[in-house]
Amino acid sequence: MPLPVFIAVGLAACAVIAAYAHWLGRSARQTLSDTEDALRLFQAACPDLEARQARLAGDRHAALVMLENGDAGLLYAMGSKWMARDLPAGSIKAVKRLSANRLRLILADYTMPRLTIALADENERERWIEAMENAARPPERGPIERKATA
Amino acid sequence: MSFFGPLLDPATLPDPKQVATPLFILFVLIELTLVHRRRLKGDYETRDTLTSLIMGTGSVLGGVLLGGLGYLCLLGAYDMRLTTIQTTPLSLFLLFLLDDMRFYWGHRFSHRIRWFWADHVIHHSSQHYNLSTALRQPWLSGISGMFLLQTPLALIGFHPAALVFVGALNLVYQFWIHTEAVGRFPRWFEAVFNTPSHHRVHHARNAKYLDANYAGTLIVWDRLFGSFIPEDDAEPAEYGLVKNLGTFNPLRVATHEYVGILKDVAQRGLTIRQRLAYFLAPPGWSHDGSRMTSDELKRRDEERKKQNEKTTVRAAD
Ligand SMILES: [Zn+2]
Ligand SMILES: [Zn+2]
């Protein structure tokens, strides 16, 4: 099969399978039941960080976690799985208020460039921004990612 | 006809991946349907599956666009061959076994050397483990230099087209082991072949399971070279990376570790040795010790488990 045809057929197959998965209802995002749930999931993903408190997003697809070291952390539903990150100084490039209850975070992380978070109301939105203030500040030294890959 | 059976023209060997692609699609659809109906164990998520499939399609394109350099090197090595090994069914079988060991070492290097990991990490970047994960393949393998491991086989006298054929056959074998639907096979099969159970361990991010079961088709290489870890029912595998991705964007999935390396290497105040180490040291290495390699993660996990055991015993007393 010539390459362009193979690629066209491949992309068509991608679209068909994705549409089928969506039609089956496999696009639903994971939801947090309560703050305990958020802390447990964050701790499991980042065992080196001490999670103290959590605030749930309005749609329960994300949680802001306050860490023992004073930084904030974030738990975010990536489809049916979770992704967790700490947010040290310099990790947030910009915070955009999309609406009264929606925030967009632009992050200094190539593997997590932007996230949209739905919050209960304007008050809650401002509380989140306040809690992430340190993460939006430039780091004291050069940005050194604290990550381990394996 | 030769001693090893009918002679084959290496140039006419089919591309096993292209031949198998319709079956890959069919089996993904079947697994997805049965998982959804709870007839099979597993998990599918739309965007994750779509990303895996796009990565698979892109890897075919990348292979064609970037694979030429590697193939030219193999042809160069073949020109300097010690002898000529005719392409026959038996010689292909022998080559498959030898190449399977080549795959083992290449895969092991891919987990232990960050430059190669930057290419291979793509295959491990899904938090799901299903047949679509098998198709989540890198786009830039052609520039990784991994083809160098195939050159000894070309130097011995195996035709480069035969090398490409058995390499692709190995990848086709590995498709079906990316599933949670199968528990374990009879003991003799699990002892010899790479199976879903062994490969689940390989895709796990649990510290205990990191850097194990590098096999392609035969798990015997892991048993032989000391990297085999059996699946422990008491510790189910959690799939993905130590630090999972926060994006489904295929372009970012394909390039994220290369970007990570560049960022690290470009840091101010590093020695040449440290910059080189960001390419060649194991993933997770850092000049200031702020990250952890898999060895360190494993050590810490063992310490924690021992500590927990002590606490449990004390509590029981
Ligand atoms: Zn691997
Ligand atoms: Zn795999």
Short mmCIF file of C-alpha atoms and ligand atoms in Angstrom, two decimals:
data_model
loop_
_atom_site.label_atom_id
_atom_site.label_comp_id
_atom_site.label_asym_id
_atom_site.label_seq_id
_atom_site.Cartn_x
_atom_site.Cartn_y
_atom_site.Cartn_z
CA MET A 1 0.00 0.00 0.00
CA PRO A 2 1.48 3.42 -0.90
CA LEU A 3 2.43 5.49 2.15
CA PRO A 4 -0.06 8.37 1.64
CA VAL A 5 -2.91 5.86 1.34
CA PHE A 6 -1.67 4.01 4.44
CA ILE A 7 -1.55 7.25 6.44
CA ALA A 8 -5.02 8.33 5.20
CA VAL A 9 -6.50 4.93 6.08
CA GLY A 10 -4.68 5.00 9.45
CA LEU A 11 -6.06 8.43 10.35
CA ALA A 12 -9.56 7.37 9.26
CA ALA A 13 -9.26 4.31 11.51
CA CYS A 14 -8.15 6.57 14.40
CA ALA A 15 -11.23 8.74 13.91
CA VAL A 16 -13.62 5.77 13.67
CA ILE A 17 -12.26 4.07 16.80
CA ALA A 18 -12.26 7.34 18.77
CA ALA A 19 -15.84 8.10 17.68
CA TYR A 20 -16.88 4.58 18.67
CA ALA A 21 -15.19 4.89 22.09
CA HIS A 22 -16.91 8.25 22.62
CA TRP A 23 -20.26 6.79 21.55
CA LEU A 24 -19.76 4.00 24.10
CA GLY A 25 -19.33 6.67 26.78
CA ARG A 26 -15.60 6.22 27.33
CA SER A 27 -14.91 9.97 27.38
CA ALA A 28 -16.21 10.66 30.89
CA ARG A 29 -13.70 12.34 33.17
CA GLN A 30 -12.82 11.00 36.58
CA THR A 31 -14.53 12.66 39.56
CA LEU A 32 -13.40 13.15 43.16
CA SER A 33 -15.80 12.08 45.88
CA ASP A 34 -14.37 14.30 48.65
CA THR A 35 -11.23 16.03 49.91
CA GLU A 36 -9.99 12.81 51.56
CA ASP A 37 -10.14 11.18 48.15
CA ALA A 38 -8.13 14.05 46.67
CA LEU A 39 -5.46 13.85 49.37
CA ARG A 40 -5.16 10.08 49.01
CA LEU A 41 -4.79 10.26 45.23
CA PHE A 42 -2.30 13.10 45.38
CA GLN A 43 -0.23 11.30 47.99
CA ALA A 44 -0.21 8.11 45.93
CA ALA A 45 1.04 9.99 42.88
CA CYS A 46 3.59 12.11 44.76
CA PRO A 47 4.73 10.08 47.79
CA ASP A 48 7.59 12.49 48.50
CA LEU A 49 5.29 15.41 49.16
CA GLU A 50 3.24 15.85 52.30
CA ALA A 51 -0.31 16.82 51.34
CA ARG A 52 -2.15 18.68 54.10
CA GLN A 53 -5.43 20.08 52.79
CA ALA A 54 -7.40 19.92 49.59
CA ARG A 55 -10.00 22.10 47.91
CA LEU A 56 -12.18 20.49 45.27
CA ALA A 57 -12.99 22.13 41.96
CA GLY A 58 -16.67 22.87 41.36
CA ASP A 59 -17.00 19.97 38.89
CA ARG A 60 -14.81 17.69 41.09
CA HIS A 61 -12.49 16.97 38.18
CA ALA A 62 -9.59 18.69 39.94
CA ALA A 63 -8.34 19.58 43.41
CA LEU A 64 -5.93 22.13 44.78
CA VAL A 65 -3.73 20.56 47.42
CA MET A 66 -1.81 22.50 50.04
CA LEU A 67 1.54 20.93 50.83
CA GLU A 68 3.53 20.87 54.03
CA ASN A 69 6.39 22.79 52.35
CA GLY A 70 4.07 25.73 51.67
CA ASP A 71 3.69 25.08 47.94
CA ALA A 72 0.42 24.26 46.27
CA GLY A 73 -0.18 21.03 44.38
CA LEU A 74 -2.68 20.10 41.74
CA LEU A 75 -4.65 16.95 41.07
CA TYR A 76 -6.30 16.91 37.66
CA ALA A 77 -8.47 14.38 35.84
CA MET A 78 -6.86 13.25 32.60
CA GLY A 79 -9.85 11.40 31.26
CA SER A 80 -10.47 8.47 33.58
CA LYS A 81 -7.04 8.74 35.25
CA TRP A 82 -5.38 11.30 37.50
CA MET A 83 -2.34 13.46 37.08
CA ALA A 84 -0.67 15.19 40.02
CA ARG A 85 1.96 17.92 40.22
CA ASP A 86 3.41 20.19 42.85
CA LEU A 87 3.46 23.85 41.88
CA PRO A 88 6.70 25.42 43.08
CA ALA A 89 7.55 29.05 42.36
CA GLY A 90 7.72 29.70 38.64
CA SER A 91 5.57 26.74 37.63
CA ILE A 92 2.61 28.90 36.59
CA LYS A 93 3.23 31.37 33.77
CA ALA A 94 -0.22 32.95 33.77
CA VAL A 95 -3.63 32.62 35.37
CA LYS A 96 -6.59 33.65 33.23
CA ARG A 97 -10.08 34.26 34.54
CA LEU A 98 -12.23 32.80 31.74
CA SER A 99 -15.54 33.49 33.49
CA ALA A 100 -16.93 33.90 36.98
CA ASN A 101 -16.24 30.27 37.77
CA ARG A 102 -13.62 29.18 35.27
CA LEU A 103 -9.87 29.50 35.47
CA ARG A 104 -7.19 28.72 32.94
CA LEU A 105 -3.66 27.98 34.10
CA ILE A 106 -0.80 28.42 31.66
CA LEU A 107 2.05 26.35 33.03
CA ALA A 108 5.78 26.32 32.53
CA ASP A 109 5.70 22.59 31.91
CA TYR A 110 5.91 21.18 28.40
CA THR A 111 4.09 18.03 29.52
CA MET A 112 1.22 20.00 31.05
CA PRO A 113 0.95 23.29 29.12
CA ARG A 114 -2.52 24.48 30.12
CA LEU A 115 -5.38 23.39 32.31
CA THR A 116 -8.93 24.67 32.64
CA ILE A 117 -10.59 24.42 36.02
CA ALA A 118 -14.28 24.88 36.81
CA LEU A 119 -14.93 26.31 40.27
CA ALA A 120 -18.05 26.73 42.36
CA ASP A 121 -18.22 30.53 42.13
CA GLU A 122 -16.24 33.75 41.90
CA ASN A 123 -15.23 33.59 45.55
CA GLU A 124 -13.79 30.14 45.18
CA ARG A 125 -12.02 31.17 41.99
CA GLU A 126 -10.26 33.99 43.86
CA ARG A 127 -9.32 31.62 46.70
CA TRP A 128 -7.63 29.30 44.23
CA ILE A 129 -5.73 32.19 42.66
CA GLU A 130 -4.59 33.31 46.08
CA ALA A 131 -3.42 29.83 47.00
CA MET A 132 -1.43 29.55 43.78
CA GLU A 133 0.17 32.97 44.16
CA ASN A 134 3.58 31.56 45.02
CA ALA A 135 3.55 29.25 41.98
CA ALA A 136 2.95 32.25 39.72
CA ARG A 137 6.01 34.06 41.12
CA PRO A 138 9.32 33.70 39.27
CA PRO A 139 11.65 31.17 40.89
CA GLU A 140 14.60 32.46 42.89
CA ARG A 141 17.07 30.48 40.80
CA GLY A 142 16.68 29.02 37.30
CA PRO A 143 13.67 26.77 36.82
CA ILE A 144 14.82 23.30 37.73
CA GLU A 145 12.16 20.68 37.18
CA ARG A 146 11.83 18.35 40.08
CA LYS A 147 10.94 15.22 38.28
CA ALA A 148 11.91 11.63 38.11
CA THR A 149 11.20 9.61 35.04
CA ALA A 150 11.55 5.91 34.65
CA MET B 1 17.19 -24.61 -2.65
CA SER B 2 19.94 -24.56 -0.04
CA PHE B 3 20.78 -26.67 2.99
CA PHE B 4 18.50 -24.41 5.05
CA GLY B 5 15.48 -24.77 2.75
CA PRO B 6 14.11 -22.81 -0.21
CA LEU B 7 15.95 -19.57 -0.96
CA LEU B 8 13.97 -16.38 -0.45
CA ASP B 9 14.60 -13.01 -2.01
CA PRO B 10 15.01 -10.66 0.98
CA ALA B 11 13.79 -7.74 -1.13
CA THR B 12 10.39 -9.41 -1.53
CA LEU B 13 9.78 -10.10 2.16
CA PRO B 14 6.47 -8.49 3.18
CA ASP B 15 6.19 -5.73 5.80
CA PRO B 16 4.59 -7.65 8.68
CA LYS B 17 3.39 -4.43 10.33
CA GLN B 18 1.49 -3.31 7.25
CA VAL B 19 -0.01 -6.76 6.77
CA ALA B 20 -1.09 -6.92 10.42
CA THR B 21 -2.49 -3.37 10.68
CA PRO B 22 -6.10 -4.27 9.68
CA LEU B 23 -6.01 -7.00 12.34
CA PHE B 24 -4.66 -4.53 14.93
CA ILE B 25 -7.62 -2.25 14.24
CA LEU B 26 -10.08 -5.13 14.37
CA PHE B 27 -8.70 -6.45 17.68
CA VAL B 28 -8.72 -2.98 19.27
CA LEU B 29 -12.40 -2.67 18.31
CA ILE B 30 -13.19 -6.13 19.70
CA GLU B 31 -11.30 -5.53 22.98
CA LEU B 32 -12.89 -2.09 23.38
CA THR B 33 -16.37 -3.57 22.88
CA LEU B 34 -15.83 -6.48 25.27
CA VAL B 35 -14.17 -4.29 27.92
CA HIS B 36 -17.10 -1.90 27.68
CA ARG B 37 -19.57 -4.77 28.10
CA ARG B 38 -17.50 -5.96 31.09
CA ARG B 39 -16.81 -9.28 29.43
CA LEU B 40 -13.08 -8.59 29.58
CA LYS B 41 -10.89 -6.90 32.17
CA GLY B 42 -9.42 -3.62 30.96
CA ASP B 43 -9.97 0.08 30.55
CA TYR B 44 -10.31 2.35 27.54
CA GLU B 45 -10.54 6.13 27.44
CA THR B 46 -11.35 8.00 24.24
CA ARG B 47 -8.58 10.59 24.17
CA ASP B 48 -5.96 8.18 25.45
CA THR B 49 -6.89 5.68 22.73
CA LEU B 50 -6.94 8.36 20.05
CA THR B 51 -3.48 9.57 21.08
CA SER B 52 -2.12 6.01 21.01
CA LEU B 53 -3.55 5.41 17.54
CA ILE B 54 -2.22 8.72 16.17
CA MET B 55 1.19 7.88 17.63
CA GLY B 56 1.04 4.53 15.82
CA THR B 57 0.14 6.12 12.50
CA GLY B 58 2.83 8.79 12.95
CA SER B 59 5.46 6.17 13.75
CA VAL B 60 4.89 4.56 10.34
CA LEU B 61 5.39 7.95 8.68
CA GLY B 62 8.43 8.69 10.88
CA GLY B 63 9.89 5.29 10.05
CA VAL B 64 9.69 6.00 6.33
CA LEU B 65 10.99 9.58 6.59
CA LEU B 66 13.78 8.95 9.10
CA GLY B 67 14.48 5.24 8.76
CA GLY B 68 16.63 5.66 5.64
CA LEU B 69 19.80 6.59 7.53
CA GLY B 70 19.68 3.46 9.66
CA TYR B 71 19.00 1.27 6.66
CA LEU B 72 21.92 2.80 4.76
CA CYS B 73 24.20 2.00 7.71
CA LEU B 74 22.97 -1.58 7.72
CA LEU B 75 23.63 -1.83 3.98
CA GLY B 76 27.13 -0.43 4.58
CA ALA B 77 27.78 -3.03 7.28
CA TYR B 78 26.39 -5.75 5.02
CA ASP B 79 28.84 -4.72 2.30
CA MET B 80 31.65 -5.53 4.77
CA ARG B 81 30.07 -8.83 5.87
CA LEU B 82 32.19 -11.76 7.00
CA THR B 83 30.09 -14.25 5.08
CA THR B 84 26.77 -14.36 3.26
CA ILE B 85 23.91 -16.03 5.06
CA GLN B 86 21.23 -16.97 2.55
CA THR B 87 17.70 -15.90 3.39
CA THR B 88 15.72 -19.11 3.96
CA PRO B 89 12.91 -19.99 6.38
CA LEU B 90 15.41 -21.60 8.76
CA SER B 91 17.94 -18.75 8.62
CA LEU B 92 15.06 -16.31 9.23
CA PHE B 93 14.07 -18.35 12.28
CA LEU B 94 17.64 -18.26 13.61
CA LEU B 95 17.85 -14.55 12.85
CA PHE B 96 14.57 -13.99 14.69
CA LEU B 97 16.07 -15.55 17.83
CA LEU B 98 19.29 -13.55 17.57
CA ASP B 99 17.39 -10.37 16.81
CA ASP B 100 15.13 -11.03 19.80
CA MET B 101 18.23 -10.84 22.00
CA ARG B 102 19.23 -7.65 20.16
CA PHE B 103 15.75 -6.31 20.96
CA TYR B 104 16.21 -7.22 24.63
CA TRP B 105 19.45 -5.23 24.93
CA GLY B 106 18.17 -2.33 22.86
CA HIS B 107 15.09 -2.16 25.06
CA ARG B 108 17.21 -2.35 28.21
CA PHE B 109 19.40 0.52 26.99
CA SER B 110 16.21 2.43 26.16
CA HIS B 111 15.28 2.35 29.83
CA ARG B 112 18.73 3.04 31.21
CA ILE B 113 20.10 5.73 28.90
CA ARG B 114 18.09 8.94 28.75
CA TRP B 115 18.79 9.67 25.07
CA PHE B 116 17.20 6.35 24.08
CA TRP B 117 14.52 6.77 26.76
CA ALA B 118 13.49 10.04 25.09
CA ASP B 119 12.39 7.91 22.14
CA HIS B 120 10.99 4.93 24.03
CA VAL B 121 9.15 6.89 26.74
CA ILE B 122 6.33 7.47 24.25
CA HIS B 123 5.39 3.80 24.39
CA HIS B 124 5.12 4.04 28.19
CA SER B 125 3.27 7.34 28.35
CA SER B 126 -0.27 5.98 28.59
CA GLN B 127 -1.86 5.40 31.98
CA HIS B 128 -3.94 2.68 30.33
CA TYR B 129 -2.90 -0.79 29.28
CA ASN B 130 -4.84 -2.17 26.37
CA LEU B 131 -4.24 -3.21 22.77
CA SER B 132 -4.21 0.42 21.65
CA THR B 133 -1.23 1.01 23.98
CA ALA B 134 0.77 -1.39 21.82
CA LEU B 135 0.34 1.03 18.91
CA ARG B 136 1.59 4.04 20.92
CA GLN B 137 4.98 4.16 19.24
CA PRO B 138 7.66 6.85 18.85
CA TRP B 139 8.01 9.02 15.77
CA LEU B 140 11.71 9.83 15.94
CA SER B 141 13.32 6.40 16.37
CA GLY B 142 15.21 6.97 13.11
CA ILE B 143 17.41 9.57 14.80
CA SER B 144 18.00 7.65 18.03
CA GLY B 145 20.87 5.59 16.63
CA MET B 146 19.38 2.38 17.98
CA PHE B 147 19.93 0.74 14.58
CA LEU B 148 23.63 0.45 15.54
CA LEU B 149 22.70 -2.60 17.59
CA GLN B 150 21.55 -4.33 14.39
CA THR B 151 24.82 -3.76 12.56
CA PRO B 152 26.65 -6.80 14.07
CA LEU B 153 23.98 -9.04 12.53
CA ALA B 154 24.48 -7.38 9.15
CA LEU B 155 28.25 -7.75 9.57
CA ILE B 156 27.84 -11.46 10.23
CA GLY B 157 26.05 -11.71 6.88
CA PHE B 158 22.30 -11.38 7.41
CA HIS B 159 20.67 -9.22 4.75
CA PRO B 160 19.39 -5.84 6.08
CA ALA B 161 15.93 -6.51 4.59
CA ALA B 162 15.80 -9.76 6.56
CA LEU B 163 16.81 -7.80 9.70
CA VAL B 164 14.00 -5.32 9.16
CA PHE B 165 11.58 -8.19 8.53
CA VAL B 166 12.32 -10.10 11.76
CA GLY B 167 12.41 -6.84 13.77
CA ALA B 168 8.94 -5.97 12.54
CA LEU B 169 7.72 -9.52 13.17
CA ASN B 170 8.88 -9.14 16.78
CA LEU B 171 6.85 -5.94 17.17
CA VAL B 172 3.80 -7.68 15.69
CA TYR B 173 4.18 -10.45 18.30
CA GLN B 174 4.20 -7.81 21.05
CA PHE B 175 0.84 -6.39 20.02
CA TRP B 176 -1.31 -9.02 21.73
CA ILE B 177 0.55 -8.91 25.08
CA HIS B 178 -0.73 -5.36 25.76
CA THR B 179 -3.88 -6.44 27.50
CA GLU B 180 -5.35 -6.87 30.96
CA ALA B 181 -7.89 -9.32 29.54
CA VAL B 182 -5.57 -12.30 29.89
CA GLY B 183 -4.41 -13.53 33.30
CA ARG B 184 -1.68 -16.10 33.05
CA PHE B 185 -0.86 -18.89 30.60
CA PRO B 186 0.36 -22.41 31.49
CA ARG B 187 3.65 -22.34 33.35
CA TRP B 188 5.77 -23.61 30.44
CA PHE B 189 4.49 -20.81 28.21
CA GLU B 190 5.09 -18.12 30.84
CA ALA B 191 8.60 -19.55 31.34
CA VAL B 192 9.58 -19.16 27.69
CA PHE B 193 7.50 -16.42 26.08
CA ASN B 194 6.80 -12.80 26.85
CA THR B 195 3.15 -12.70 27.94
CA PRO B 196 0.55 -10.11 29.01
CA SER B 197 1.46 -10.83 32.66
CA HIS B 198 5.20 -10.19 32.10
CA HIS B 199 4.60 -7.11 29.99
CA ARG B 200 2.11 -5.61 32.47
CA VAL B 201 5.03 -5.57 34.91
CA HIS B 202 7.13 -3.82 32.28
CA HIS B 203 4.54 -1.06 31.80
CA ALA B 204 3.98 -0.54 35.53
CA ARG B 205 5.08 2.62 37.32
CA ASN B 206 5.15 0.92 40.74
CA ALA B 207 8.72 1.28 42.04
CA LYS B 208 8.97 -2.47 42.58
CA TYR B 209 8.33 -3.17 38.90
CA LEU B 210 10.54 -0.48 37.32
CA ASP B 211 13.20 -1.58 34.81
CA ALA B 212 12.12 -5.18 34.42
CA ASN B 213 10.95 -7.59 31.71
CA TYR B 214 12.54 -6.01 28.65
CA ALA B 215 11.79 -9.03 26.47
CA GLY B 216 10.35 -8.85 22.98
CA THR B 217 9.17 -12.37 22.24
CA LEU B 218 11.19 -14.61 24.56
CA ILE B 219 11.20 -13.83 28.29
CA VAL B 220 14.21 -16.14 28.64
CA TRP B 221 16.56 -13.18 28.04
CA ASP B 222 15.25 -11.46 31.20
CA ARG B 223 15.64 -14.66 33.18
CA LEU B 224 19.15 -15.09 31.77
CA PHE B 225 20.34 -11.50 32.29
CA GLY B 226 18.72 -10.95 35.69
CA SER B 227 15.97 -8.46 34.86
CA PHE B 228 12.93 -10.69 35.32
CA ILE B 229 10.27 -9.71 37.86
CA PRO B 230 7.07 -11.79 38.06
CA GLU B 231 3.69 -10.12 38.37
CA ASP B 232 2.65 -10.03 42.02
CA ASP B 233 -1.10 -10.32 42.53
CA ALA B 234 -0.68 -8.51 45.85
CA GLU B 235 0.64 -5.44 44.04
CA PRO B 236 -1.40 -4.70 40.92
CA ALA B 237 0.37 -2.71 38.23
CA GLU B 238 -0.35 1.00 37.88
CA TYR B 239 0.47 2.00 34.36
CA GLY B 240 2.28 5.00 32.95
CA LEU B 241 5.27 7.12 33.93
CA VAL B 242 6.66 7.99 37.34
CA LYS B 243 5.55 11.53 36.45
CA ASN B 244 2.54 11.16 34.18
CA LEU B 245 1.81 13.51 31.32
CA GLY B 246 -0.77 16.27 31.61
CA THR B 247 -1.51 16.36 27.90
CA PHE B 248 -2.92 14.13 25.16
CA ASN B 249 -1.37 16.26 22.40
CA PRO B 250 0.51 13.78 20.14
CA LEU B 251 3.19 16.31 19.24
CA ARG B 252 4.00 16.93 22.90
CA VAL B 253 3.84 13.20 23.66
CA ALA B 254 6.32 12.54 20.82
CA THR B 255 8.85 15.18 21.85
CA HIS B 256 8.50 15.84 25.58
CA GLU B 257 11.59 14.01 26.80
CA TYR B 258 13.78 15.55 24.08
CA VAL B 259 12.55 18.96 25.24
CA GLY B 260 13.33 17.92 28.82
CA ILE B 261 16.88 16.95 27.86
CA LEU B 262 17.44 20.23 25.99
CA LYS B 263 16.16 22.24 28.95
CA ASP B 264 18.44 20.36 31.33
CA VAL B 265 21.50 20.60 29.12
CA ALA B 266 20.95 24.35 28.61
CA GLN B 267 21.04 25.09 32.36
CA ARG B 268 23.69 27.59 33.30
CA GLY B 269 26.78 26.63 35.27
CA LEU B 270 27.01 22.94 34.38
CA THR B 271 30.25 21.15 33.56
CA ILE B 272 30.60 19.32 30.22
CA ARG B 273 30.46 16.04 32.12
CA GLN B 274 27.13 17.04 33.72
CA ARG B 275 25.71 18.12 30.36
CA LEU B 276 26.74 14.80 28.84
CA ALA B 277 25.19 12.96 31.76
CA TYR B 278 21.81 14.57 30.94
CA PHE B 279 22.02 12.63 27.66
CA LEU B 280 23.61 9.41 28.80
CA ALA B 281 22.82 8.85 32.49
CA PRO B 282 19.70 6.90 33.50
CA PRO B 283 16.39 8.81 33.33
CA GLY B 284 15.80 10.72 36.55
CA TRP B 285 19.48 11.58 37.05
CA SER B 286 20.14 15.21 37.88
CA HIS B 287 23.34 17.12 38.65
CA ASP B 288 21.98 18.41 41.97
CA GLY B 289 20.26 15.22 43.12
CA SER B 290 16.83 16.87 43.00
CA ARG B 291 15.27 13.95 41.10
CA MET B 292 15.35 10.23 41.47
CA THR B 293 16.44 7.45 39.14
CA SER B 294 14.59 4.15 39.08
CA ASP B 295 17.29 2.55 41.24
CA GLU B 296 16.77 5.23 43.89
CA LEU B 297 12.99 4.90 43.66
CA LYS B 298 13.25 1.14 44.12
CA ARG B 299 15.59 1.52 47.10
CA ARG B 300 13.27 4.02 48.78
CA ASP B 301 10.25 1.81 48.11
CA GLU B 302 11.98 -1.18 49.75
CA GLU B 303 12.96 0.93 52.76
CA ARG B 304 9.39 2.16 53.13
CA LYS B 305 8.00 -1.35 52.91
CA LYS B 306 10.47 -2.58 55.56
CA GLN B 307 9.56 0.34 57.78
CA ASN B 308 5.85 -0.41 57.37
CA GLU B 309 6.45 -4.07 58.20
CA LYS B 310 8.29 -3.10 61.40
CA THR B 311 5.47 -0.76 62.38
CA THR B 312 2.88 -3.48 61.75
CA VAL B 313 4.83 -6.03 63.82
CA ARG B 314 5.24 -3.51 66.66
CA ALA B 315 1.53 -2.72 66.55
CA ALA B 316 0.72 -6.45 66.66
CA ASP B 317 3.00 -6.91 69.73
ZN ZN C 1 9.89 -0.34 27.63
ZN ZN C 2 4.72 -2.42 25.60
#
